[in-house]
Coordinates of C-alpha atoms in Angstrom, one line a residue:
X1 CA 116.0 -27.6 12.7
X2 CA 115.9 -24.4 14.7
X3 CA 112.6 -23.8 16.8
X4 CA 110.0 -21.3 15.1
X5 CA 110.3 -18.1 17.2
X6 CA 107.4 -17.0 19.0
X7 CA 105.4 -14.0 17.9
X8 CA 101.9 -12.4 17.7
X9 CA 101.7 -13.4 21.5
X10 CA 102.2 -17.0 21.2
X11 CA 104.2 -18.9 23.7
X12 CA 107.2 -20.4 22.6
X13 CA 106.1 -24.0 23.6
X14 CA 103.0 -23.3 21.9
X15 CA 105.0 -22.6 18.4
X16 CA 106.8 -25.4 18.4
X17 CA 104.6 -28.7 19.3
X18 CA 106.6 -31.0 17.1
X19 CA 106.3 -31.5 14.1
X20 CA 108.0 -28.1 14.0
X21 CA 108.2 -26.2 10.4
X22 CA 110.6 -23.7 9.9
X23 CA 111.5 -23.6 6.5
X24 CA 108.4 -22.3 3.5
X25 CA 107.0 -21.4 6.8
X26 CA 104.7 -17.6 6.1
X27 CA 102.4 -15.9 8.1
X28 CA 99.0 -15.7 6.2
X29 CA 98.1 -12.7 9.0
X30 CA 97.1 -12.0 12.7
X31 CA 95.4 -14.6 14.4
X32 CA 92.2 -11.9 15.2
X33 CA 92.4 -11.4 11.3
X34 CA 92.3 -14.9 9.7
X35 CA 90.4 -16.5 13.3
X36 CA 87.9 -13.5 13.2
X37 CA 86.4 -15.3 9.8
X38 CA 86.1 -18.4 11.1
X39 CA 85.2 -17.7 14.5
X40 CA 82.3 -15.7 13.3
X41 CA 80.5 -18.8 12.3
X42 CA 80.1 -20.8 15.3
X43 CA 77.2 -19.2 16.7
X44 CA 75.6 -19.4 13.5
X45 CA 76.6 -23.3 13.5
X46 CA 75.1 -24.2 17.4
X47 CA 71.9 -21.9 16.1
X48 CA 71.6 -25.0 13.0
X49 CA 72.2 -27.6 15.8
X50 CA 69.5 -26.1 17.8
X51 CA 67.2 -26.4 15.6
X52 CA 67.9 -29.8 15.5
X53 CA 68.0 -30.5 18.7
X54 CA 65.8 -27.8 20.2
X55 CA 65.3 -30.0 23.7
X56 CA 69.1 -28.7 24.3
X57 CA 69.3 -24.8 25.7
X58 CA 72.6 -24.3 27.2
X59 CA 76.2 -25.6 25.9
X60 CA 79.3 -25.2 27.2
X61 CA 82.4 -24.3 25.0
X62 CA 86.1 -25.6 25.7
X63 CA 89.5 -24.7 24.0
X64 CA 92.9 -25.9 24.1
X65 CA 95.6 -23.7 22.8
X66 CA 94.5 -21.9 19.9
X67 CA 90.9 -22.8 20.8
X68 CA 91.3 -20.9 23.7
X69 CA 91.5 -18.1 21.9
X70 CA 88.4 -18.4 20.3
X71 CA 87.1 -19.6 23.4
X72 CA 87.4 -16.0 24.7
X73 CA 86.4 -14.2 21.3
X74 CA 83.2 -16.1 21.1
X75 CA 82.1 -15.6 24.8
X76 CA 83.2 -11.7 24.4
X77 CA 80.9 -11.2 21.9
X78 CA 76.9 -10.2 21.8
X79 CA 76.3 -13.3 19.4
X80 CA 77.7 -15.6 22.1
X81 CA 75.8 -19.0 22.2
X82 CA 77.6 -20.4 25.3
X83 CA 76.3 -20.8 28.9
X84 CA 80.2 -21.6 30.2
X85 CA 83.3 -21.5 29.0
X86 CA 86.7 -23.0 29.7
X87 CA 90.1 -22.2 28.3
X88 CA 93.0 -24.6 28.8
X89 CA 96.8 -23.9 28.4
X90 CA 95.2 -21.2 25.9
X91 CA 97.6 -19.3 23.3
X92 CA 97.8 -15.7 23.3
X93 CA 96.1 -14.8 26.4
X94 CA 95.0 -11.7 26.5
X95 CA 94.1 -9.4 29.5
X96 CA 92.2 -6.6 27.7
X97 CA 89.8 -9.8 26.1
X98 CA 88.9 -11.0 29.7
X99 CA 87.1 -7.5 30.1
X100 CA 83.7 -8.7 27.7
X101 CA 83.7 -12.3 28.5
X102 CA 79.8 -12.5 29.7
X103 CA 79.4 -15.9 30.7
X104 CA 81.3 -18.2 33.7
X105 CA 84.6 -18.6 32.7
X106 CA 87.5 -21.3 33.6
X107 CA 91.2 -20.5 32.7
X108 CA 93.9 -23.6 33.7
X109 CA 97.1 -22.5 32.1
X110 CA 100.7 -24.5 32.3
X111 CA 103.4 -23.2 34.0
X112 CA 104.3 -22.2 30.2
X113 CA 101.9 -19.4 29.8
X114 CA 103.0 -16.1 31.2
X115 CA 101.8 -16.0 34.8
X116 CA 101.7 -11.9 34.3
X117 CA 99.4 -12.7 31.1
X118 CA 97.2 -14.8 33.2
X119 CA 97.2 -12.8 36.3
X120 CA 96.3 -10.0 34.0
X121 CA 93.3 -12.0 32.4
X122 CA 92.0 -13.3 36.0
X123 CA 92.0 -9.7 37.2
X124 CA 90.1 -8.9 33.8
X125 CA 87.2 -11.2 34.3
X126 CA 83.9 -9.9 35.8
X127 CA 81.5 -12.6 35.8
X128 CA 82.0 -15.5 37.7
X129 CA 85.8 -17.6 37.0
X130 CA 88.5 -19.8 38.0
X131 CA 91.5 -19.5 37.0
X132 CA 94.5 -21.9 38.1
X133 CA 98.0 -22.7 36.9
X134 CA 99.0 -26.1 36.4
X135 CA 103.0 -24.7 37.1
X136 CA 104.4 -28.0 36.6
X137 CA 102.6 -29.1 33.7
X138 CA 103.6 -28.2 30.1
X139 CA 101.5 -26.4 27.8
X140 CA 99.3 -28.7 26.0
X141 CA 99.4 -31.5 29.0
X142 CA 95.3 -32.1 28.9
X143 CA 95.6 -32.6 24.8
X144 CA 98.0 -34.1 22.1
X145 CA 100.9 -33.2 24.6
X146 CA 100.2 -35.2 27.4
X147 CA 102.6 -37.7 28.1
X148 CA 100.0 -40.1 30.0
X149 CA 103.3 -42.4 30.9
X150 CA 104.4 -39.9 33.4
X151 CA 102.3 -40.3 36.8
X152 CA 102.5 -37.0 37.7
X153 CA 101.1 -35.9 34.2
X154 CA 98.1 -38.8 34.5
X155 CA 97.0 -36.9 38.0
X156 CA 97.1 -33.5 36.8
X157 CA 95.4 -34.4 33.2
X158 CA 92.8 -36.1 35.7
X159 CA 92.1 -33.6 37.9
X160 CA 92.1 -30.7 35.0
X161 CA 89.4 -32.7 33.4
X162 CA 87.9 -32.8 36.9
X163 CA 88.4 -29.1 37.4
X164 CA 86.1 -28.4 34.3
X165 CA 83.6 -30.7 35.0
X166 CA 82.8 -29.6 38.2
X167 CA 82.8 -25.5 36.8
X168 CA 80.7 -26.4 34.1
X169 CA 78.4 -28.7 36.1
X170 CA 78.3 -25.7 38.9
X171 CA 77.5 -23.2 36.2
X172 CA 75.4 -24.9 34.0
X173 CA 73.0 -25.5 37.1
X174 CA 73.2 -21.8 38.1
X175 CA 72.5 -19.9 34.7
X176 CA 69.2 -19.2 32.5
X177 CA 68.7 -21.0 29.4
X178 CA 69.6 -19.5 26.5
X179 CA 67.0 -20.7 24.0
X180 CA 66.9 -18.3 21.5
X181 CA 68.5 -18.3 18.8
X182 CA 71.2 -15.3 18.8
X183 CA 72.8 -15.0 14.7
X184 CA 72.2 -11.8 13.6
X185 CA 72.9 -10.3 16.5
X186 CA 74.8 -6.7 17.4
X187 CA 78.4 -7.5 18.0
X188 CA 80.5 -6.0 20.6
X189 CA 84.3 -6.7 19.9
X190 CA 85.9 -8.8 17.5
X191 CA 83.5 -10.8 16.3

């Protein structure tokens, strides 16, 4: 079976995680327009988990791939919810979308992302970020792609994870609560 070409700004590696489906295969859209309905919801969901849990005032958000895009869509946006954010061997980076992030913000790409993408996105950012290449990882290495057999894999997945804990942990310490609830809100972007 050929490999699914990569379009809409995907990478090629992250079209074709296995199992790879060429044939039947249609586009139902953009990933902005089908993600932009479902996106939209999440701060409406963490304001219903507040009110359950009301003792909790800041969360962090983290995405791998895909969720990396909505990782920066959500923190772009006036409804954001999160305190920190983290975005790992995301999909369709996008430089422009690094301008309105608002809140701390940690980027570890694979050496399959486009290092002019990320570059691009790092020199985006305004509010306090990391961003690192993992250049001899492959994308998806700290999720369903990780081959934990390979040693050199194991210490990179360990110290990504260590990377994030240690941003969020710095960030969550550093910023204001955010303990109102924010749906409803004026939207700036995509959201």
């Amino acid at each position: 079976m050929p490999p699914m070409p990569a379009t809409n700004g995907h990478s090629h590696a992250c079209c074709n995680i296995p199992p790879v489906v060429v044939e039947g295969y249609a586009a139902k859209g953009s990933y902005e327009q089908l993600g932009g309905t479902k996106t939209s919801k999440l701060p409406a969901f963490i304001d219903s988990i507040r009110a359950t849990y009301p003792g909790i005032t800041k969360w962090g958000l983290i995405g791998y791939c895909w969720g990396g895009k909505v990782t920066e869509l959500i923190t772009s946006s006036l409804s954001n919810p999160f305190t920190v954010a983290a975005s790992v061997h995301p999909a369709m980076i996008n430089p422009e979308g690094a301008k309105s992030i608002s809140v701390p913000y940690l980027l570890l790409a694979s050496g399959e992302e486009s290092a002019a993408d990320v570059a691009a996105f790092e020199n985006g950012l305004s509010v306090p970020h990391q961003v690192e290449t993992f250049s001899d990882q492959i994308h998806g290495w700290m999720a369903a792609r990780a081959d934990l057999s390979d040693p050199r894999v194991r210490e990179e997945y360990a110290r990504g994870y260590q990377t994030v804990l240690e941003f969020f942990g710095k960030h969550f310490q550093s910023s204001p609560e955010k303990s109102q609830p924010i749906s409803g809100s004026r939207e700036r972007n995509r959201l």
